[in-house]
Short mmCIF file of N, CA, C and O in Angstrom, two decimals:
data_model
loop_
_atom_site.label_atom_id
_atom_site.label_comp_id
_atom_site.label_asym_id
_atom_site.label_seq_id
_atom_site.Cartn_x
_atom_site.Cartn_y
_atom_site.Cartn_z
N LEU A 1 -36.48 103.24 -22.96
CA LEU A 1 -35.27 102.45 -23.17
C LEU A 1 -35.63 100.97 -23.38
O LEU A 1 -35.11 100.32 -24.28
N ARG A 2 -36.55 100.46 -22.52
CA ARG A 2 -36.94 99.06 -22.64
C ARG A 2 -37.65 98.77 -23.96
O ARG A 2 -37.44 97.73 -24.58
N ALA A 3 -38.47 99.72 -24.40
CA ALA A 3 -39.17 99.56 -25.67
C ALA A 3 -38.18 99.51 -26.82
O ALA A 3 -38.34 98.74 -27.78
N GLY A 4 -37.14 100.33 -26.74
CA GLY A 4 -36.11 100.34 -27.79
C GLY A 4 -35.36 99.02 -27.84
O GLY A 4 -35.08 98.49 -28.93
N VAL A 5 -35.05 98.45 -26.69
CA VAL A 5 -34.37 97.16 -26.62
C VAL A 5 -35.26 96.07 -27.20
O VAL A 5 -34.82 95.23 -27.99
N ASP A 6 -36.53 96.07 -26.83
CA ASP A 6 -37.48 95.08 -27.35
C ASP A 6 -37.60 95.17 -28.87
O ASP A 6 -37.66 94.16 -29.56
N GLN A 7 -37.63 96.42 -29.39
CA GLN A 7 -37.70 96.60 -30.84
C GLN A 7 -36.46 96.06 -31.53
O GLN A 7 -36.55 95.42 -32.57
N CYS A 8 -35.30 96.33 -30.95
CA CYS A 8 -34.05 95.84 -31.54
C CYS A 8 -34.00 94.31 -31.53
O CYS A 8 -33.58 93.69 -32.53
N ILE A 9 -34.43 93.72 -30.45
CA ILE A 9 -34.44 92.25 -30.37
C ILE A 9 -35.40 91.68 -31.40
O ILE A 9 -35.07 90.72 -32.10
N GLN A 10 -36.58 92.27 -31.52
CA GLN A 10 -37.57 91.79 -32.49
C GLN A 10 -37.04 91.94 -33.92
O GLN A 10 -37.20 91.05 -34.74
N LYS A 11 -36.39 93.07 -34.19
CA LYS A 11 -35.82 93.29 -35.52
C LYS A 11 -34.74 92.27 -35.82
O LYS A 11 -34.67 91.71 -36.91
N PHE A 12 -33.90 91.98 -34.82
CA PHE A 12 -32.84 90.99 -34.98
C PHE A 12 -33.43 89.61 -35.28
O PHE A 12 -32.97 88.90 -36.18
N LEU A 13 -34.47 89.23 -34.54
CA LEU A 13 -35.12 87.92 -34.76
C LEU A 13 -35.75 87.85 -36.16
O LEU A 13 -35.68 86.80 -36.82
N ASP A 14 -36.35 88.93 -36.60
CA ASP A 14 -36.94 88.96 -37.95
C ASP A 14 -35.87 88.77 -39.02
O ASP A 14 -36.05 87.99 -39.97
N VAL A 15 -34.77 89.48 -38.88
CA VAL A 15 -33.68 89.36 -39.85
C VAL A 15 -33.09 87.94 -39.82
O VAL A 15 -32.78 87.36 -40.87
N ALA A 16 -32.98 87.36 -38.63
CA ALA A 16 -32.47 85.99 -38.51
C ALA A 16 -33.40 85.00 -39.22
O ALA A 16 -32.95 84.09 -39.92
N ARG A 17 -34.72 85.18 -39.08
CA ARG A 17 -35.68 84.31 -39.77
C ARG A 17 -35.58 84.47 -41.29
O ARG A 17 -35.63 83.49 -42.03
N GLN A 18 -35.43 85.71 -41.74
CA GLN A 18 -35.29 85.95 -43.18
C GLN A 18 -34.02 85.31 -43.72
O GLN A 18 -34.03 84.71 -44.81
N THR A 19 -32.94 85.42 -42.98
CA THR A 19 -31.67 84.82 -43.40
C THR A 19 -31.79 83.30 -43.48
O THR A 19 -31.35 82.67 -44.44
N GLU A 20 -32.41 82.72 -42.46
CA GLU A 20 -32.61 81.27 -42.45
C GLU A 20 -33.47 80.85 -43.64
O GLU A 20 -33.17 79.85 -44.32
N CYS A 21 -34.52 81.58 -43.92
CA CYS A 21 -35.41 81.29 -45.04
C CYS A 21 -34.64 81.36 -46.36
O CYS A 21 -34.80 80.50 -47.24
N PHE A 22 -33.78 82.36 -46.50
CA PHE A 22 -32.97 82.51 -47.71
C PHE A 22 -32.09 81.28 -47.92
O PHE A 22 -32.04 80.72 -49.02
N PHE A 23 -31.39 80.85 -46.87
CA PHE A 23 -30.49 79.70 -47.01
C PHE A 23 -31.25 78.41 -47.25
O PHE A 23 -30.79 77.53 -47.99
N LEU A 24 -32.42 78.28 -46.64
CA LEU A 24 -33.23 77.09 -46.90
C LEU A 24 -33.70 77.05 -48.35
O LEU A 24 -33.73 75.98 -48.98
N GLN A 25 -34.06 78.20 -48.90
CA GLN A 25 -34.45 78.26 -50.31
C GLN A 25 -33.28 77.89 -51.22
O GLN A 25 -33.44 77.14 -52.19
N LYS A 26 -32.10 78.42 -50.92
CA LYS A 26 -30.91 78.10 -51.72
C LYS A 26 -30.59 76.60 -51.61
O LYS A 26 -30.21 75.97 -52.59
N ARG A 27 -30.76 76.05 -50.45
CA ARG A 27 -30.51 74.62 -50.24
C ARG A 27 -31.50 73.78 -51.07
O ARG A 27 -31.12 72.78 -51.66
N LEU A 28 -32.74 74.21 -51.10
CA LEU A 28 -33.76 73.51 -51.89
C LEU A 28 -33.41 73.58 -53.38
O LEU A 28 -33.49 72.57 -54.09
N GLN A 29 -33.00 74.75 -53.85
CA GLN A 29 -32.59 74.90 -55.25
C GLN A 29 -31.41 74.00 -55.58
O GLN A 29 -31.37 73.36 -56.63
N LEU A 30 -30.46 73.97 -54.69
CA LEU A 30 -29.28 73.13 -54.89
C LEU A 30 -29.66 71.65 -54.95
O LEU A 30 -29.14 70.90 -55.77
N SER A 31 -30.56 71.23 -54.05
CA SER A 31 -30.95 69.82 -54.03
C SER A 31 -31.70 69.43 -55.31
O SER A 31 -31.63 68.27 -55.73
N VAL A 32 -32.38 70.38 -55.95
CA VAL A 32 -33.07 70.09 -57.21
C VAL A 32 -32.07 70.08 -58.36
O VAL A 32 -32.10 69.18 -59.22
N GLN A 33 -31.18 71.06 -58.37
CA GLN A 33 -30.23 71.19 -59.48
C GLN A 33 -29.09 70.17 -59.40
O GLN A 33 -28.67 69.64 -60.42
N LYS A 34 -28.58 69.93 -58.20
CA LYS A 34 -27.45 69.02 -58.03
C LYS A 34 -27.72 68.10 -56.84
O LYS A 34 -27.16 68.28 -55.76
N PRO A 35 -28.55 67.08 -57.03
CA PRO A 35 -28.87 66.19 -55.90
C PRO A 35 -27.66 65.42 -55.39
O PRO A 35 -27.59 65.09 -54.20
N GLU A 36 -26.68 65.17 -56.28
CA GLU A 36 -25.49 64.44 -55.82
C GLU A 36 -24.68 65.26 -54.81
O GLU A 36 -24.03 64.69 -53.92
N GLN A 37 -24.74 66.57 -54.90
CA GLN A 37 -24.02 67.42 -53.95
C GLN A 37 -24.58 67.26 -52.54
O GLN A 37 -23.85 67.17 -51.57
N VAL A 38 -25.89 67.23 -52.43
CA VAL A 38 -26.55 67.06 -51.13
C VAL A 38 -26.19 65.69 -50.56
O VAL A 38 -25.90 65.56 -49.37
N ILE A 39 -26.19 64.67 -51.42
CA ILE A 39 -25.85 63.32 -50.96
C ILE A 39 -24.40 63.28 -50.49
O ILE A 39 -24.08 62.68 -49.46
N LYS A 40 -23.49 63.94 -51.22
CA LYS A 40 -22.08 63.98 -50.82
C LYS A 40 -21.93 64.64 -49.45
O LYS A 40 -21.16 64.18 -48.61
N GLU A 41 -22.66 65.73 -49.25
CA GLU A 41 -22.59 66.42 -47.95
C GLU A 41 -23.11 65.52 -46.83
O GLU A 41 -22.51 65.45 -45.75
N ASP A 42 -24.22 64.83 -47.10
CA ASP A 42 -24.78 63.93 -46.08
C ASP A 42 -23.82 62.79 -45.75
O ASP A 42 -23.62 62.44 -44.58
N VAL A 43 -23.20 62.22 -46.79
CA VAL A 43 -22.24 61.13 -46.58
C VAL A 43 -21.05 61.64 -45.78
O VAL A 43 -20.57 60.97 -44.86
N SER A 44 -20.58 62.82 -46.11
CA SER A 44 -19.46 63.40 -45.39
C SER A 44 -19.80 63.62 -43.92
O SER A 44 -18.99 63.32 -43.02
N GLU A 45 -21.00 64.13 -43.66
CA GLU A 45 -21.43 64.34 -42.27
C GLU A 45 -21.52 63.01 -41.52
O GLU A 45 -21.11 62.92 -40.36
N LEU A 46 -22.04 61.99 -42.18
CA LEU A 46 -22.15 60.68 -41.54
C LEU A 46 -20.78 60.08 -41.25
O LEU A 46 -20.57 59.47 -40.19
N ARG A 47 -19.84 60.24 -42.18
CA ARG A 47 -18.47 59.75 -41.95
C ARG A 47 -17.84 60.45 -40.74
O ARG A 47 -17.20 59.81 -39.90
N ASN A 48 -18.01 61.76 -40.68
CA ASN A 48 -17.46 62.51 -39.55
C ASN A 48 -18.08 62.05 -38.23
O ASN A 48 -17.39 61.91 -37.22
N GLU A 49 -19.38 61.80 -38.25
CA GLU A 49 -20.05 61.33 -37.04
C GLU A 49 -19.55 59.94 -36.64
O GLU A 49 -19.32 59.68 -35.46
N LEU A 50 -19.36 59.07 -37.62
CA LEU A 50 -18.82 57.74 -37.32
C LEU A 50 -17.42 57.81 -36.73
O LEU A 50 -17.09 57.09 -35.79
N GLN A 51 -16.57 58.67 -37.29
CA GLN A 51 -15.22 58.84 -36.76
C GLN A 51 -15.25 59.36 -35.32
O GLN A 51 -14.50 58.88 -34.46
N ARG A 52 -16.13 60.31 -35.08
CA ARG A 52 -16.24 60.87 -33.73
C ARG A 52 -16.70 59.78 -32.74
O ARG A 52 -16.16 59.64 -31.66
N LYS A 53 -17.69 59.00 -33.15
CA LYS A 53 -18.20 57.95 -32.27
C LYS A 53 -17.17 56.84 -32.08
O LYS A 53 -17.06 56.28 -30.98
N GLU A 54 -16.42 56.51 -33.12
CA GLU A 54 -15.37 55.49 -33.01
C GLU A 54 -14.30 55.96 -32.01
O GLU A 54 -13.83 55.17 -31.18
N ALA A 55 -13.93 57.23 -32.09
CA ALA A 55 -12.95 57.77 -31.15
C ALA A 55 -13.49 57.72 -29.72
O ALA A 55 -12.76 57.38 -28.77
N LEU A 56 -14.76 58.01 -29.56
CA LEU A 56 -15.38 57.95 -28.24
C LEU A 56 -15.40 56.52 -27.71
O LEU A 56 -15.12 56.28 -26.53
N ILE A 57 -15.70 55.56 -28.57
CA ILE A 57 -15.70 54.15 -28.16
C ILE A 57 -14.30 53.74 -27.73
O ILE A 57 -14.13 53.06 -26.71
N GLN A 58 -13.28 54.12 -28.50
CA GLN A 58 -11.91 53.78 -28.14
C GLN A 58 -11.52 54.40 -26.79
O GLN A 58 -10.84 53.76 -25.99
N LYS A 59 -11.96 55.61 -26.57
CA LYS A 59 -11.68 56.28 -25.29
C LYS A 59 -12.31 55.50 -24.14
O LYS A 59 -11.66 55.23 -23.12
N HIS A 60 -13.56 55.08 -24.32
CA HIS A 60 -14.25 54.33 -23.27
C HIS A 60 -13.63 52.95 -23.07
O HIS A 60 -13.54 52.46 -21.94
N LEU A 61 -13.19 52.31 -24.16
CA LEU A 61 -12.53 51.00 -24.04
C LEU A 61 -11.22 51.14 -23.25
O LEU A 61 -10.88 50.26 -22.44
N GLY A 62 -10.50 52.22 -23.50
CA GLY A 62 -9.27 52.47 -22.74
C GLY A 62 -9.55 52.62 -21.26
O GLY A 62 -8.85 52.04 -20.41
N LYS A 63 -10.59 53.37 -20.94
CA LYS A 63 -10.97 53.54 -19.53
C LYS A 63 -11.42 52.21 -18.93
O LYS A 63 -11.09 51.89 -17.78
N LEU A 64 -12.16 51.43 -19.70
CA LEU A 64 -12.63 50.12 -19.23
C LEU A 64 -11.45 49.20 -18.94
O LEU A 64 -11.42 48.55 -17.89
N ARG A 65 -10.48 49.16 -19.85
CA ARG A 65 -9.28 48.32 -19.61
C ARG A 65 -8.55 48.78 -18.36
O ARG A 65 -8.07 47.96 -17.58
N HIS A 66 -8.44 50.09 -18.19
CA HIS A 66 -7.75 50.62 -17.00
C HIS A 66 -8.45 50.15 -15.72
O HIS A 66 -7.79 49.66 -14.79
N TRP A 67 -9.78 50.29 -15.67
CA TRP A 67 -10.50 49.92 -14.45
C TRP A 67 -10.53 48.40 -14.25
O TRP A 67 -10.51 47.93 -13.11
N GLN A 68 -10.52 47.64 -15.34
CA GLN A 68 -10.43 46.19 -15.20
C GLN A 68 -9.08 45.81 -14.58
O GLN A 68 -9.01 44.93 -13.72
N GLN A 69 -8.02 46.50 -15.00
CA GLN A 69 -6.70 46.23 -14.43
C GLN A 69 -6.66 46.62 -12.95
O GLN A 69 -6.09 45.91 -12.13
N VAL A 70 -7.28 47.75 -12.62
CA VAL A 70 -7.33 48.17 -11.22
C VAL A 70 -8.06 47.12 -10.38
O VAL A 70 -7.59 46.73 -9.30
N LEU A 71 -9.20 46.64 -10.87
CA LEU A 71 -9.95 45.62 -10.14
C LEU A 71 -9.17 44.33 -10.02
O LEU A 71 -9.19 43.66 -8.97
N GLU A 72 -8.45 43.96 -11.08
CA GLU A 72 -7.63 42.74 -11.02
C GLU A 72 -6.51 42.90 -10.00
O GLU A 72 -6.23 41.97 -9.24
N ASP A 73 -5.88 44.07 -9.98
CA ASP A 73 -4.82 44.31 -9.00
C ASP A 73 -5.36 44.23 -7.57
O ASP A 73 -4.72 43.66 -6.69
N ILE A 74 -6.53 44.79 -7.35
CA ILE A 74 -7.14 44.74 -6.02
C ILE A 74 -7.47 43.30 -5.65
O ILE A 74 -7.24 42.87 -4.52
N SER A 75 -7.98 42.55 -6.62
CA SER A 75 -8.32 41.15 -6.37
C SER A 75 -7.08 40.35 -5.99
O SER A 75 -7.11 39.54 -5.06
N VAL A 76 -5.98 40.58 -6.69
CA VAL A 76 -4.72 39.87 -6.39
C VAL A 76 -4.23 40.25 -4.99
O VAL A 76 -3.77 39.40 -4.23
N GLN A 77 -4.34 41.51 -4.64
CA GLN A 77 -3.89 41.96 -3.32
C GLN A 77 -4.71 41.32 -2.21
O GLN A 77 -4.19 41.00 -1.16
N HIS A 78 -6.00 41.13 -2.44
CA HIS A 78 -6.85 40.53 -1.41
C HIS A 78 -6.62 39.03 -1.30
O HIS A 78 -6.83 38.45 -0.25
N LYS A 79 -6.20 38.38 -2.36
CA LYS A 79 -5.95 36.94 -2.31
C LYS A 79 -4.66 36.62 -1.57
O LYS A 79 -4.57 35.62 -0.89
N LYS A 80 -3.64 37.44 -1.70
CA LYS A 80 -2.36 37.17 -1.06
C LYS A 80 -2.47 37.05 0.46
O LYS A 80 -1.97 36.10 1.03
N PRO A 81 -3.14 37.98 1.14
CA PRO A 81 -3.23 37.83 2.60
C PRO A 81 -4.02 36.58 3.00
O PRO A 81 -3.75 35.98 4.03
N ALA A 82 -4.97 36.16 2.19
CA ALA A 82 -5.77 34.99 2.54
C ALA A 82 -4.94 33.72 2.43
O ALA A 82 -5.16 32.76 3.15
N GLU A 83 -3.95 33.71 1.54
CA GLU A 83 -3.10 32.54 1.38
C GLU A 83 -2.18 32.36 2.59
O GLU A 83 -1.87 31.25 2.97
N MET A 84 -1.74 33.44 3.15
CA MET A 84 -0.84 33.39 4.30
C MET A 84 -1.65 33.60 5.57
O MET A 84 -2.26 34.65 5.75
N PRO A 85 -1.70 32.60 6.46
CA PRO A 85 -2.45 32.77 7.71
C PRO A 85 -1.86 33.91 8.53
O PRO A 85 -0.66 34.16 8.50
N GLN A 86 -2.72 34.57 9.29
CA GLN A 86 -2.27 35.67 10.12
C GLN A 86 -2.63 35.36 11.57
O GLN A 86 -3.47 34.52 11.85
N GLY A 87 -1.98 36.04 12.48
CA GLY A 87 -2.27 35.85 13.89
C GLY A 87 -1.08 35.21 14.60
O GLY A 87 -0.07 34.86 13.99
N PRO A 88 -1.23 35.02 15.93
CA PRO A 88 -0.10 34.51 16.71
C PRO A 88 0.27 33.06 16.37
O PRO A 88 1.42 32.67 16.51
N LEU A 89 -0.66 32.27 15.88
CA LEU A 89 -0.37 30.87 15.57
C LEU A 89 -0.17 30.64 14.07
O LEU A 89 -0.13 29.49 13.62
N ALA A 90 -0.01 31.71 13.31
CA ALA A 90 0.08 31.59 11.87
C ALA A 90 1.26 30.72 11.46
O ALA A 90 1.14 29.87 10.58
N TYR A 91 2.40 30.89 12.12
CA TYR A 91 3.59 30.12 11.74
C TYR A 91 3.35 28.64 12.00
O TYR A 91 3.68 27.79 11.17
N LEU A 92 2.76 28.31 13.14
CA LEU A 92 2.50 26.91 13.46
C LEU A 92 1.48 26.30 12.51
O LEU A 92 1.61 25.14 12.10
N GLU A 93 0.46 27.05 12.17
CA GLU A 93 -0.54 26.55 11.23
C GLU A 93 0.08 26.25 9.88
O GLU A 93 -0.20 25.23 9.26
N GLN A 94 0.96 27.14 9.44
CA GLN A 94 1.60 26.95 8.15
C GLN A 94 2.55 25.75 8.21
O GLN A 94 2.57 24.92 7.29
N ALA A 95 3.32 25.63 9.28
CA ALA A 95 4.26 24.52 9.41
C ALA A 95 3.53 23.19 9.53
O ALA A 95 3.93 22.19 8.94
N SER A 96 2.43 23.14 10.27
CA SER A 96 1.71 21.89 10.45
C SER A 96 1.01 21.46 9.16
O SER A 96 0.76 20.27 8.95
N ALA A 97 0.73 22.40 8.28
CA ALA A 97 0.10 22.05 7.01
C ALA A 97 1.06 21.26 6.14
O ALA A 97 0.65 20.48 5.29
N ASN A 98 2.37 21.43 6.38
CA ASN A 98 3.38 20.75 5.56
C ASN A 98 3.77 19.38 6.13
O ASN A 98 4.52 18.65 5.48
N ILE A 99 3.32 19.02 7.32
CA ILE A 99 3.66 17.71 7.93
C ILE A 99 2.72 16.65 7.36
O ILE A 99 1.50 16.83 7.38
N PRO A 100 3.26 15.55 6.89
CA PRO A 100 2.40 14.50 6.36
C PRO A 100 1.60 13.83 7.48
O PRO A 100 2.03 13.75 8.61
N ALA A 101 0.43 13.35 7.12
CA ALA A 101 -0.42 12.69 8.10
C ALA A 101 0.21 11.34 8.48
O ALA A 101 0.89 10.70 7.66
N PRO A 102 0.01 10.87 9.75
CA PRO A 102 0.59 9.59 10.15
C PRO A 102 -0.03 8.45 9.35
O PRO A 102 -1.21 8.47 9.02
N MET A 103 0.77 7.48 9.08
CA MET A 103 0.30 6.35 8.31
C MET A 103 -0.42 5.37 9.22
O MET A 103 0.01 5.15 10.36
N LYS A 104 -1.48 4.77 8.73
CA LYS A 104 -2.24 3.81 9.51
C LYS A 104 -1.52 2.46 9.43
O LYS A 104 -1.02 2.08 8.38
N PRO A 105 -1.47 1.71 10.56
CA PRO A 105 -0.84 0.39 10.51
C PRO A 105 -1.66 -0.55 9.62
O PRO A 105 -2.88 -0.55 9.66
N THR A 106 -1.01 -1.34 8.86
CA THR A 106 -1.69 -2.29 7.98
C THR A 106 -1.72 -3.68 8.53
O THR A 106 -1.08 -4.15 9.35
#
């Protein structure tokens, strides 16, 4: 049974190599007979790749903007508590900050 499976696999691989060789030969003939066709295909593939990469860049830029906004929101949240004193004397500290300093006699 194992020998039969190995033979089938080997036969499949041989046929796959022959098929690949056939298409490579046809591709070579085409490139000799119609070189502009090969160039058109290459240009088309490059355009598709550029579009795919541009879409990927836009996706990453969107994620970057989102995380920048998250960081900015966190930064704003951390600044607010620092502006307002906390603790039992917070009210007095805030009120005393608004009292003008005494004037020196001239």
